[in-house]
Short mmCIF file of C-alpha atoms in Angstrom, two decimals:
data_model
loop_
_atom_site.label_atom_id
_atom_site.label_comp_id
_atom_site.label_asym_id
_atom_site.label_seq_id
_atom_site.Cartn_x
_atom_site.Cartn_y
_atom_site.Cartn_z
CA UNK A 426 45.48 3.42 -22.19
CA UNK A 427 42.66 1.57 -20.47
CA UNK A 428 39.37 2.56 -20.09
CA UNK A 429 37.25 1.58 -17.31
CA UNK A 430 33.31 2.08 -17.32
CA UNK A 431 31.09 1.49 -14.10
CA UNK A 432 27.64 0.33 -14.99
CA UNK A 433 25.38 0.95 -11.43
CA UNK A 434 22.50 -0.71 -12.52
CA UNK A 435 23.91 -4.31 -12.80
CA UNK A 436 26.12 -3.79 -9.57
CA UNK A 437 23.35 -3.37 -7.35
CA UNK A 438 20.49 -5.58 -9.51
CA UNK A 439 18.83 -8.93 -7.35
CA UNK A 440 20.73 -11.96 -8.46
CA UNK A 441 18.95 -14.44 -10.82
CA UNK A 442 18.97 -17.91 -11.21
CA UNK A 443 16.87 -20.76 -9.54
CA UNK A 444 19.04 -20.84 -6.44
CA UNK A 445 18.57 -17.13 -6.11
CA UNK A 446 14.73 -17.22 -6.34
CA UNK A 447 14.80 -20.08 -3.71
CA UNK A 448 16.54 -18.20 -1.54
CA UNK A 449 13.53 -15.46 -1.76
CA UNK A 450 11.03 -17.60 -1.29
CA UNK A 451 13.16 -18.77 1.58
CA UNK A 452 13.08 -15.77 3.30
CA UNK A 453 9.47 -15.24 2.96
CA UNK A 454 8.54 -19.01 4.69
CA UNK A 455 8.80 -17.91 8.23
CA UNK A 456 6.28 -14.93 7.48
CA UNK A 457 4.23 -17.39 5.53
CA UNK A 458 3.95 -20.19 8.31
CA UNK A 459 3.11 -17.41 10.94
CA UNK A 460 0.68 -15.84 8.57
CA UNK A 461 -1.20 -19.38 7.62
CA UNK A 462 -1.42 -20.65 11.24
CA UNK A 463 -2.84 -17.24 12.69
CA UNK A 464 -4.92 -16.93 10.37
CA UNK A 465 -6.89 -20.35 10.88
CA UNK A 466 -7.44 -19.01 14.81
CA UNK A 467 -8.92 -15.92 13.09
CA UNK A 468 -10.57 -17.30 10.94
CA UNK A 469 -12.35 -19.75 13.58
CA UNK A 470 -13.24 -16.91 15.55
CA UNK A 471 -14.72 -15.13 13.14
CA UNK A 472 -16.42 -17.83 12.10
CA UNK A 473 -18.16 -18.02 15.67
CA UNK A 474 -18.94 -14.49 16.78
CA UNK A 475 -20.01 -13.45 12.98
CA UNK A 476 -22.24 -16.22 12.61
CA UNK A 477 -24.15 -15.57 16.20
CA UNK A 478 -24.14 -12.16 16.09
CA UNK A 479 -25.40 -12.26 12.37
CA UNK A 480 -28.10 -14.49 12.61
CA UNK A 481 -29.19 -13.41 15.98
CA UNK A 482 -29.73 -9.83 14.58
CA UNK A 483 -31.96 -11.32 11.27
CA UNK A 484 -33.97 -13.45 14.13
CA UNK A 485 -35.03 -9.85 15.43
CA UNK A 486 -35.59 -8.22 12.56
CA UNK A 487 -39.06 -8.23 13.29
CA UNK A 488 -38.02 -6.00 16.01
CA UNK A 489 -36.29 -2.45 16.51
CA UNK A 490 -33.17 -4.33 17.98
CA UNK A 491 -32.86 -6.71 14.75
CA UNK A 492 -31.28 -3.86 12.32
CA UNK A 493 -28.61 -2.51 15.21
CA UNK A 494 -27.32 -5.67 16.00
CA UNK A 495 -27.07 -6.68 12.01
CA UNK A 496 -25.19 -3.03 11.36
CA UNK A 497 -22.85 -4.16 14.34
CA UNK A 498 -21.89 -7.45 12.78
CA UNK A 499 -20.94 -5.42 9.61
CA UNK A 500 -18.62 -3.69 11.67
CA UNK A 501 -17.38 -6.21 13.43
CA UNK A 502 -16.41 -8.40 10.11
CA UNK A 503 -15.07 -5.03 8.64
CA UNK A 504 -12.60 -5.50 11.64
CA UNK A 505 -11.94 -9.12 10.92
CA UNK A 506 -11.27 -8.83 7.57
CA UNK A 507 -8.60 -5.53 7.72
CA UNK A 508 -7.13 -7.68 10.46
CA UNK A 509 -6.55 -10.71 7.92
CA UNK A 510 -5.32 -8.02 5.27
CA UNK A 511 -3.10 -6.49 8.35
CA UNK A 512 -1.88 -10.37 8.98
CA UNK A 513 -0.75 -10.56 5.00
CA UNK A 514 1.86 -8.19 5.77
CA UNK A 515 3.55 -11.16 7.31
CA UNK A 516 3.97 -12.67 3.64
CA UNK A 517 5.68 -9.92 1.99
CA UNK A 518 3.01 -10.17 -0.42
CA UNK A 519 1.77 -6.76 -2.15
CA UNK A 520 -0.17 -4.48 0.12
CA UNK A 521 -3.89 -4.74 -0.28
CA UNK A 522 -5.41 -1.36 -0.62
CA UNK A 523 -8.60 0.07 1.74
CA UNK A 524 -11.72 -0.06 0.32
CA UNK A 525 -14.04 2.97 0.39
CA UNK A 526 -16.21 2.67 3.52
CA UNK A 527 -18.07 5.68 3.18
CA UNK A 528 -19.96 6.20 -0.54
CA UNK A 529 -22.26 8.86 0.93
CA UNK A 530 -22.39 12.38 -0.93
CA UNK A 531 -21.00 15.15 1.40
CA UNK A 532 -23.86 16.77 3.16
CA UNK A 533 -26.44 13.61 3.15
CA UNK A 534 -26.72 12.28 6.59
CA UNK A 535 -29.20 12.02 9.19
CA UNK A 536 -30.14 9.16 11.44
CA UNK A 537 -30.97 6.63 9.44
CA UNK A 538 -28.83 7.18 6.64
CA UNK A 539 -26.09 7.32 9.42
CA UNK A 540 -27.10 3.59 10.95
CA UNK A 541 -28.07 1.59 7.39
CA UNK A 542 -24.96 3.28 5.62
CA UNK A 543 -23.00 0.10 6.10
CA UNK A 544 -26.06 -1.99 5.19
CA UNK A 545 -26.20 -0.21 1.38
CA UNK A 546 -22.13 -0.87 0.73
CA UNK A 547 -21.03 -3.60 -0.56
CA UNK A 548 -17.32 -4.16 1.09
CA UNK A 549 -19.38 -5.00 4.39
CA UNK A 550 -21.66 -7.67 3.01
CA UNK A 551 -18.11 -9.00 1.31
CA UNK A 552 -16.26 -9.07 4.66
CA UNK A 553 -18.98 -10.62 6.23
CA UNK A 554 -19.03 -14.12 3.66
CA UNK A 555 -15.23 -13.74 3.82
CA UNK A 556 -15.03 -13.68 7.54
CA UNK A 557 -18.42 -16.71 7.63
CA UNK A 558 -17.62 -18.69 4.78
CA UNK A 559 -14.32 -18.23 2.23
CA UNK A 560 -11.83 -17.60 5.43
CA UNK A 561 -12.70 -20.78 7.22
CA UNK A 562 -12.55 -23.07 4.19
CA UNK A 563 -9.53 -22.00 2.72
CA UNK A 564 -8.09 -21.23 6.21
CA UNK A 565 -8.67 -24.47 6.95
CA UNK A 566 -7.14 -26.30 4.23
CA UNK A 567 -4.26 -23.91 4.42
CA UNK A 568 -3.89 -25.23 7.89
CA UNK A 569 -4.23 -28.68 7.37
CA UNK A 570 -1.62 -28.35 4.84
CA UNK A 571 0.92 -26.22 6.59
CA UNK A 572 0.77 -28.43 9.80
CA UNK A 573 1.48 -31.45 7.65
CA UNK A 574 4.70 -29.82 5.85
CA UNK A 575 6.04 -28.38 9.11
CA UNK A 576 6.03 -31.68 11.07
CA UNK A 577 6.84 -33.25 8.91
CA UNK A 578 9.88 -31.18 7.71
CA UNK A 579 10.62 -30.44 10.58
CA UNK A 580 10.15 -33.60 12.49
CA UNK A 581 11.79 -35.90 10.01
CA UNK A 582 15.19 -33.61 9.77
CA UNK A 583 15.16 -33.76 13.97
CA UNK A 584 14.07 -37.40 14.04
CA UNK A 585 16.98 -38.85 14.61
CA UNK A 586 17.30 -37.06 18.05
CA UNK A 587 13.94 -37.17 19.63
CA UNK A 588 13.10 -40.27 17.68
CA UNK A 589 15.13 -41.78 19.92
CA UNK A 590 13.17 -41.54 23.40
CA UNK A 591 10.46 -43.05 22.02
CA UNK A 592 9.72 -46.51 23.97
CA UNK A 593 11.43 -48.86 22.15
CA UNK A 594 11.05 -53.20 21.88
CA UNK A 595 8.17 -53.62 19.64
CA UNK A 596 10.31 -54.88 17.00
CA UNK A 597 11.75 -58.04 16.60
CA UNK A 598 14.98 -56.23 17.06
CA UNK A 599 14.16 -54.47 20.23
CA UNK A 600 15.65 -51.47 19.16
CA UNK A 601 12.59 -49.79 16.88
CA UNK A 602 8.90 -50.06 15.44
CA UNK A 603 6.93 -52.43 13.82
CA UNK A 604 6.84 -50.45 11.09
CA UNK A 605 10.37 -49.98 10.26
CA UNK A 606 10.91 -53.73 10.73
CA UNK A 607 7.74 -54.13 7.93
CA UNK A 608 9.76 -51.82 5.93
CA UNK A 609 12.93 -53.86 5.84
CA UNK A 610 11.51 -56.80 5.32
CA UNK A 611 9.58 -56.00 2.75
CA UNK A 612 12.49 -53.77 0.43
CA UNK A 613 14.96 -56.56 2.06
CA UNK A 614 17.16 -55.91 -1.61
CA UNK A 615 17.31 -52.25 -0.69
CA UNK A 616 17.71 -52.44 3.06
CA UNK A 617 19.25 -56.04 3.70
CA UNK A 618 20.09 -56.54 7.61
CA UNK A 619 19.57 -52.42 8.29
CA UNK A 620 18.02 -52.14 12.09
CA UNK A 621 14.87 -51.17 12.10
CA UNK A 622 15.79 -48.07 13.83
CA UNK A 623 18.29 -46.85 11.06
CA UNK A 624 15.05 -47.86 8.37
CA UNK A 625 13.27 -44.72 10.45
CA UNK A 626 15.56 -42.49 10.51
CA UNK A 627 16.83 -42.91 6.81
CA UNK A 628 12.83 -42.70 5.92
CA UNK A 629 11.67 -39.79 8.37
CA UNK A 630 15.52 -38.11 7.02
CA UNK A 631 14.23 -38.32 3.20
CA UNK A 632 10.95 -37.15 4.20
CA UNK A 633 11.52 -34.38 6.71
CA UNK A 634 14.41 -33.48 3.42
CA UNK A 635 11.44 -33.64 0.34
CA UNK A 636 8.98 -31.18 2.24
CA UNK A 637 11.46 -29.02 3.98
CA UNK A 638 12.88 -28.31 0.16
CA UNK A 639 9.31 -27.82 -0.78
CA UNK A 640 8.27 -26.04 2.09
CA UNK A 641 8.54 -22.46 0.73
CA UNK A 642 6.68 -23.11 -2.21
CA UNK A 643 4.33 -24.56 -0.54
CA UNK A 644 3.29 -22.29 1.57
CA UNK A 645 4.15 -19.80 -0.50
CA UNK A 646 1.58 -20.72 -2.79
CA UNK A 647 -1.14 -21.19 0.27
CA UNK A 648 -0.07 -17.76 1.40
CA UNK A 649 -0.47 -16.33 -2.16
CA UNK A 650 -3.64 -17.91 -2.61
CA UNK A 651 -4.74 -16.11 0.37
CA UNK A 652 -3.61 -13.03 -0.97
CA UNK A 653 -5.47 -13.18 -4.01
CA UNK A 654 -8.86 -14.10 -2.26
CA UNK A 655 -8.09 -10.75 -0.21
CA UNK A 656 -7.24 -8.85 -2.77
CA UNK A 657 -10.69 -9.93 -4.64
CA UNK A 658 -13.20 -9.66 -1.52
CA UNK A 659 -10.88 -7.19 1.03
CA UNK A 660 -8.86 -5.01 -1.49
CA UNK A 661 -10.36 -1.82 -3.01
CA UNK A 662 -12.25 -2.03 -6.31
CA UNK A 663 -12.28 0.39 -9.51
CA UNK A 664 -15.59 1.74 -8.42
CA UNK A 665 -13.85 2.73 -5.14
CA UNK A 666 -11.65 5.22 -6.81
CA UNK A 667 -14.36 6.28 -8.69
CA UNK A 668 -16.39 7.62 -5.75
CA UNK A 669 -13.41 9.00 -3.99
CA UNK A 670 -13.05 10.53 -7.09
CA UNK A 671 -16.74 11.92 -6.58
CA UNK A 672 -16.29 12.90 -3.01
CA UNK A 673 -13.17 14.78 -3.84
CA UNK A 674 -14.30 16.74 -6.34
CA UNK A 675 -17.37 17.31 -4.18
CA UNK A 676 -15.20 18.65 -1.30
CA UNK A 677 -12.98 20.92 -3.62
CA UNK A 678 -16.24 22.34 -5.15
CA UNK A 679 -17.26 23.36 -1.73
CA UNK A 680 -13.95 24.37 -0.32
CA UNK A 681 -14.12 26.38 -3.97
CA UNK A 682 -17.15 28.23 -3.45
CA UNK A 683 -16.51 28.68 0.64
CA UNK A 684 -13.72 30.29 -0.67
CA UNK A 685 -15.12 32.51 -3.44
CA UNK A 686 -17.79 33.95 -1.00
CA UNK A 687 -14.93 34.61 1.74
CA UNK A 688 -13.34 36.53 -1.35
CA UNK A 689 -16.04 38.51 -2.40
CA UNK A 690 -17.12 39.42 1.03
CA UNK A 691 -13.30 40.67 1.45
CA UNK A 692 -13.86 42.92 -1.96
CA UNK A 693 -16.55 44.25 -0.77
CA UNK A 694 -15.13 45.01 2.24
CA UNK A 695 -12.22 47.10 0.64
CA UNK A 696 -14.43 48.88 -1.67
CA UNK A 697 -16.54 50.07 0.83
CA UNK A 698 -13.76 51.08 3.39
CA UNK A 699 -11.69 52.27 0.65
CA UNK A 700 -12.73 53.74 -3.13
CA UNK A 701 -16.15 54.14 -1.50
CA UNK A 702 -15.45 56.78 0.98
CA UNK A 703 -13.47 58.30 -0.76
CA UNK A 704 -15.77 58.98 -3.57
CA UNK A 705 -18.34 59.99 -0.96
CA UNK A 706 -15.57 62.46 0.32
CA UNK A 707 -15.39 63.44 -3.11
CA UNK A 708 -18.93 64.08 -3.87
CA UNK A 709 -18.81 66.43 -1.02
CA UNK A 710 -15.99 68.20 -2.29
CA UNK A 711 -17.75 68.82 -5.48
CA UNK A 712 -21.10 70.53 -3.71
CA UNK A 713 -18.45 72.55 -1.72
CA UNK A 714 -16.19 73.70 -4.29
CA UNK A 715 -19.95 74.31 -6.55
CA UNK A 716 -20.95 76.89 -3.91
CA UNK A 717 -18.00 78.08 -3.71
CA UNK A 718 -17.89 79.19 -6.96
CA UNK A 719 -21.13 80.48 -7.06
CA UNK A 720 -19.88 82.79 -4.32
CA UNK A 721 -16.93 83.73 -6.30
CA UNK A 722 -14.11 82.70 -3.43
CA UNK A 723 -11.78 81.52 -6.38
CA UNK A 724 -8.95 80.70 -3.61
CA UNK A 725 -11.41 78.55 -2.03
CA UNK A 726 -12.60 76.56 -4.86
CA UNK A 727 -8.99 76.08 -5.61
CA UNK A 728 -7.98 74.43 -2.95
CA UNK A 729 -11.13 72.32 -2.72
CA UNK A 730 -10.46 71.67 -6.56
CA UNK A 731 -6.81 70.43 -5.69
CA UNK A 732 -8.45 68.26 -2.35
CA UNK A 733 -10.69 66.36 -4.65
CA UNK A 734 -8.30 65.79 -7.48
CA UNK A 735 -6.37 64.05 -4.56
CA UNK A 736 -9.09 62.09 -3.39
CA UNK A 737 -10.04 60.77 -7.07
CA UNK A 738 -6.47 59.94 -7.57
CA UNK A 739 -6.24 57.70 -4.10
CA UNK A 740 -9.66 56.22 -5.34
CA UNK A 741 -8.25 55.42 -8.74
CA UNK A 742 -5.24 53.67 -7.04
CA UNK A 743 -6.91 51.74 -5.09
CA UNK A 744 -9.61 50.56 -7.35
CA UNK A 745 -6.36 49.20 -9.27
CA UNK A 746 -5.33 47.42 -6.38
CA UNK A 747 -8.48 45.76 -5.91
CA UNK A 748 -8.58 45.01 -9.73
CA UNK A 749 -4.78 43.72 -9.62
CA UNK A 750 -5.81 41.19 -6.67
CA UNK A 751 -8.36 39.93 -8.42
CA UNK A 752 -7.13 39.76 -12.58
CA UNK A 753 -3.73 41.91 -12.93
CA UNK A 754 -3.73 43.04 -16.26
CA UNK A 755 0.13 41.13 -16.37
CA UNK A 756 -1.32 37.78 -15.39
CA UNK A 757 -3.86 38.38 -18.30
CA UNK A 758 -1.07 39.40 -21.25
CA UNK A 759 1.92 37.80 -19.97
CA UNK A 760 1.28 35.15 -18.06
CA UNK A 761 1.85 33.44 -14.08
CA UNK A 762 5.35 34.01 -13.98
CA UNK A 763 5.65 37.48 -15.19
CA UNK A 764 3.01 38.28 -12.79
CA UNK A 765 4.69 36.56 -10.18
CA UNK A 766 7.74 38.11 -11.25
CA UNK A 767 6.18 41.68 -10.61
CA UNK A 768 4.79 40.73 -7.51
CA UNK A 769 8.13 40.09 -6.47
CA UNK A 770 9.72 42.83 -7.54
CA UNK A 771 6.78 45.17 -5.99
CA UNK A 772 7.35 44.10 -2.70
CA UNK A 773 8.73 46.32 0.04
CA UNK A 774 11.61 43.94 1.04
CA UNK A 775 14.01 41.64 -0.56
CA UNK A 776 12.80 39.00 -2.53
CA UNK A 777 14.86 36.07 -4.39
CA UNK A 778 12.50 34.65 -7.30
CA UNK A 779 13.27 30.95 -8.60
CA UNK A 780 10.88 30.47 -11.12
CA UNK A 781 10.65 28.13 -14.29
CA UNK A 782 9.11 30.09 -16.68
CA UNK A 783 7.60 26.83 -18.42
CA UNK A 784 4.72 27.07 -16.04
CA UNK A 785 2.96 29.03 -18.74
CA UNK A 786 2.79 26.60 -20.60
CA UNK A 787 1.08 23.47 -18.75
CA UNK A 788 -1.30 26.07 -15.90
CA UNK A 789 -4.34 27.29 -16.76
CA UNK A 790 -6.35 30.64 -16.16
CA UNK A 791 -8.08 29.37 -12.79
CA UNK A 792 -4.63 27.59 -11.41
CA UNK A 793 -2.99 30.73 -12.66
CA UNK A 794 -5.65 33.53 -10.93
CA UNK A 795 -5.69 31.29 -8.13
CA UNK A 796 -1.83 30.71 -7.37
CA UNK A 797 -0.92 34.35 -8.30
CA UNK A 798 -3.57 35.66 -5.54
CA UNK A 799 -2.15 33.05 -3.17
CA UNK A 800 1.29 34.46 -3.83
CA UNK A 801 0.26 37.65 -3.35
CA UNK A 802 -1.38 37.47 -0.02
CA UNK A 803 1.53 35.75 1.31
CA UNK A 804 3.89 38.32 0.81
CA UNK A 805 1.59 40.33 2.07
CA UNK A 806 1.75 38.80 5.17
CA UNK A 807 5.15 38.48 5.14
CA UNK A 808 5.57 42.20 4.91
CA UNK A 809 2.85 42.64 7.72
CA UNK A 810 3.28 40.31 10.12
CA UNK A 811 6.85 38.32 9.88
CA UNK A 812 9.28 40.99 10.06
CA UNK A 813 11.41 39.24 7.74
CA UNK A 814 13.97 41.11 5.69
CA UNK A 815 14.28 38.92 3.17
CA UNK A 816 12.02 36.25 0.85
CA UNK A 817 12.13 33.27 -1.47
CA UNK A 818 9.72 32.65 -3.98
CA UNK A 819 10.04 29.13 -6.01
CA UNK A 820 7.71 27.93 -8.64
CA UNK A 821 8.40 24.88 -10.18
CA UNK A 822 6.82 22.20 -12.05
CA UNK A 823 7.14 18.05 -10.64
CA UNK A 824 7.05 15.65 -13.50
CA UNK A 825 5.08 12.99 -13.04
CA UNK A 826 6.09 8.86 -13.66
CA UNK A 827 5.37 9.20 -17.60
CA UNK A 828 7.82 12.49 -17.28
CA UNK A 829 4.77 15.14 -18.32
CA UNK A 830 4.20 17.76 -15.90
CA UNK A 831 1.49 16.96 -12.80
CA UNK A 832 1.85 19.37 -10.14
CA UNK A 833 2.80 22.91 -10.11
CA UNK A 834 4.80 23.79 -6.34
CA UNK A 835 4.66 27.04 -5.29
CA UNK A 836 6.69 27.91 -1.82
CA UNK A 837 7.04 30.99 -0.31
CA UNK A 838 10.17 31.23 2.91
CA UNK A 839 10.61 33.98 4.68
CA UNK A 840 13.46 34.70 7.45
CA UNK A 841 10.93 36.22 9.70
CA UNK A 842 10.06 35.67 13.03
CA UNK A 843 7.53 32.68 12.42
CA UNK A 844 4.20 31.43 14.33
CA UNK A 845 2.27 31.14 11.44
CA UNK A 846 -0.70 29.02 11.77
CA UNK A 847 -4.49 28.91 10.67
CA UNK A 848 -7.20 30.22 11.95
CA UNK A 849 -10.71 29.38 10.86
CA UNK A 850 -11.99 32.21 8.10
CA UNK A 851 -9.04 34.53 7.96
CA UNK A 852 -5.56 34.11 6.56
CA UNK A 853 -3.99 30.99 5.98
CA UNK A 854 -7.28 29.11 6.41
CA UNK A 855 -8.82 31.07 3.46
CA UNK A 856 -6.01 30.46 0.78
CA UNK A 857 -6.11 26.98 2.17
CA UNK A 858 -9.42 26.89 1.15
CA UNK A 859 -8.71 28.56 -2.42
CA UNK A 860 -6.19 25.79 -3.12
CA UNK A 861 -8.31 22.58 -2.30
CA UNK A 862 -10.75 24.28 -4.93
CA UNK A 863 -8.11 23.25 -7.28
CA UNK A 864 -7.77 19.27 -5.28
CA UNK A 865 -4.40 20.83 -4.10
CA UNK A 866 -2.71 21.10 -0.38
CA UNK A 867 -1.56 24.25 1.39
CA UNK A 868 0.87 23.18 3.66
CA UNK A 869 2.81 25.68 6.52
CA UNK A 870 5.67 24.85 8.58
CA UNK A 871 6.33 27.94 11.02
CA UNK A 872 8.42 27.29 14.09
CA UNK A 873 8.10 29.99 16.76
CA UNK A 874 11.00 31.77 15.67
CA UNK A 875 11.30 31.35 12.34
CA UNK A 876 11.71 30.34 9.09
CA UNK A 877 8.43 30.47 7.68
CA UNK A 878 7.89 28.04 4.91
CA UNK A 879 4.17 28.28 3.04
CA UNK A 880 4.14 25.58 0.09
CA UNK A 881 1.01 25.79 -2.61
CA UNK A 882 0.51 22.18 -4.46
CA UNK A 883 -1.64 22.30 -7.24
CA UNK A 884 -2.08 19.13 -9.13
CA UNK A 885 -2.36 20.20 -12.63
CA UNK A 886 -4.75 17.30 -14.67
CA UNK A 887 -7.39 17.54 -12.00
CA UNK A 888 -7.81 21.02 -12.22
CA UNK A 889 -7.14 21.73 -15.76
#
């Protein structure tokens, strides 16, 4: 009996081994040569226009014009320098990431805040010595260098053909250079009668041989070096995702609030078109069925007994309506998926429920009030608006890379007739708003036609 095992992993795992590697770095030399000699143009013309536009603009500082034309420059080495970072995608090097431009709370603006901002951040006064000073140093060295290895490779593997309409004669020979007759007379134990002709080609062949085997660590290395002074003065910085962290939390603060207010006019809203007037209608009843009592029409006061008794009912249902939309007693005691569960169930069509109950467990009471009221006024719509005759609701959990929960989905697909879209303060637009008060993502994909397909994303750590 033989027993045969399959292991996946090594089958499709990158070969090892020197050769191997070499033939990586192989691969990545064309990239690299394109990379270091476009870069040195760059570099040179960024060199010219920063510098004039730079110091022109500090020259008229004493004047109105000064600042404007020293903002521009900022801009205009911002563009230099993500075109160098754009260029390093040539290497196959890591991509560098984009720095935060804008560091500004939400809401601050104005003029002059608008026209220094790039003056008070730090990237641009970075780009601007990269693309003046570090760029055309290095660049230029990296040039220098990369030239000399090419032609040299290059030339030395090929000499032996265009070597060989050169203008010949200055030897003693006739048939080569002085210099290959120097050669072979001076190593005469290692070259003996050798033309001077075959003395260049063996020497240009050993040459063009040593840096065309080098060649891809060679500019490799320039390339990588390159990299890293990118990834130091062009790449984005901790403090970077520190005030995107800032400006994100800002924005789902707002979009938090927008959204409560949008909510609580809506309550108040259905309280006064609803429980309100009824209870006004009821009042009424009351003085009515009080007179007629004092009158003694018992029939009458009956049936303005039985009237009222119907309104307070309807006014007691829905005042729990309007308490269930906005803290069902089941989302309180049992938790998001029970209450999602009975939401489901409630609704006046058919409604398939996928949903891990382990949600519990990792959501908490705003991601929970907030997703089950989401829910809610989706199938809501559904019922109103799709004409669908049938509904999926799926709420599941996405591990994240360490395997511990980090965002809860939420997706509710209907078979109606689609169309869905947003529009600004009703609907969609105002759950969309609820969500990125939690940093999550609302997103809707409704063909004319149908499916409808509503997805909540609610990253749990940020809003636990």
């Amino acid at each position: 009996m033989t027993t045969m095992t399959t292991d996946a992993p090594a089958s499709v795992a990158a070969p090892t081994g020197f050769w191997a590697s070499y033939g990586r770095a192989w691969t990545r030399t064309p990239g690299s040569a394109v990379y270091l000699l476009a870069v040195f143009v760059l570099a040179m013309v960024s060199v010219s226009v920063l510098a004039a536009l730079f110091w022109t603009g500090v020259g008229l500082l004493v004047l109105v014009i000064g600042l404007p034309i020293v903002v521009g420059t900022l801009f205009v080495a911002r563009g230099f320098g993500t075109a160098d970072r754009g260029l390093l995608w040539l290497t196959g090097l890591p991509r560098i990431g984009e720095p935060e431009w804008n560091r500004d709370r939400p809401g601050t603006g104005g003029f002059w805040m608008t026209l220094t901002r790039p003056v008070r951040n730090a990237h641009y006064w970075i780009y601007l010595v990269h693309g003046m000073i570090v760029s055309p140093i290095i660049s230029t060295i990296s040039f220098a260098l990369t030239t000399v290895w090419l032609s040299v490779g290059l030339g030395g593997l090929t000499y032996s053909f265009w070597g060989a309409f050169l203008p010949r004669g200055y030897g003693s020979d006739g048939d080569g250079g002085a210099w290959g007759q120097y050669v072979s007379e001076a190593l005469p134990w290692l070259f003996g009668s050798w033309s001077s002709w075959t003395v260049e080609v063996v020497l240009y062949s050993i040459a063009g041989i040593v840096f065309t085997f080098t060649m891809p660590w060679v500019l490799g290395g320039l390339a990588l070096a390159h990299h890293s002074v990118a990834t130091g003065m062009l790449g984005r910085w901790e403090s970077d995702d520190l005030a995107a962290e800032v400006r994100a939390e800002a924005a789902a603060r707002s979009s938090a609030v927008q959204a409560e207010d949008v909510a609580l006019r809506r309550l108040e809203r259905d309280i006064h078109d609803g429980p309100q007037q009824r209870l006004v209608r009821l009042q009424l009843d009351l003085a009515a069925l009080e007179r007629r009592a004092e009158s003694g029409d018992a029939d009458a006061a009956a049936e303005l007994a039985r009237e009222a008794r119907g309104h307070a009912k309807a006014a007691l249902d829905e005042l729990r309506a309007l308490s269930s939309g906005v803290a069902p007693p089941l989302l309180q005691d049992r938790g998001l998926a029970a209450a999602l569960a009975a939401t489901a169930a409630g609704a006046p069509l058919t409604v398939h429920t996928d949903i891990d109950p382990l949600i519990d467990q990792v959501t908490s009471p705003e991601v929970a009030r907030t997703v089950y009221f989401v829910v809610a006024e989706l199938l809501t719509n559904v019922v109103k608006h799709s004409g669908a005759s049938a509904v999926t609701l799926k709420a599941a959990l996405r591990p994240s890379v360490s395997g511990t929960p980090s965002m809860l989905d939420v997706w509710v697909v209907d078979n109606g007739r689609g169309g869905a879209a947003y529009s600004p303060g009703h609907g969609l637009e105002g759950l969309r708003e609820r969500i990125a008060g939690l940093r999550g993502m609302l997103v809707v994909d409704s063909p004319v036609g149908g499916p409808t397909s509503v997805g909540a994303h609610v990253p749990l750590a940020a809003a636990s």
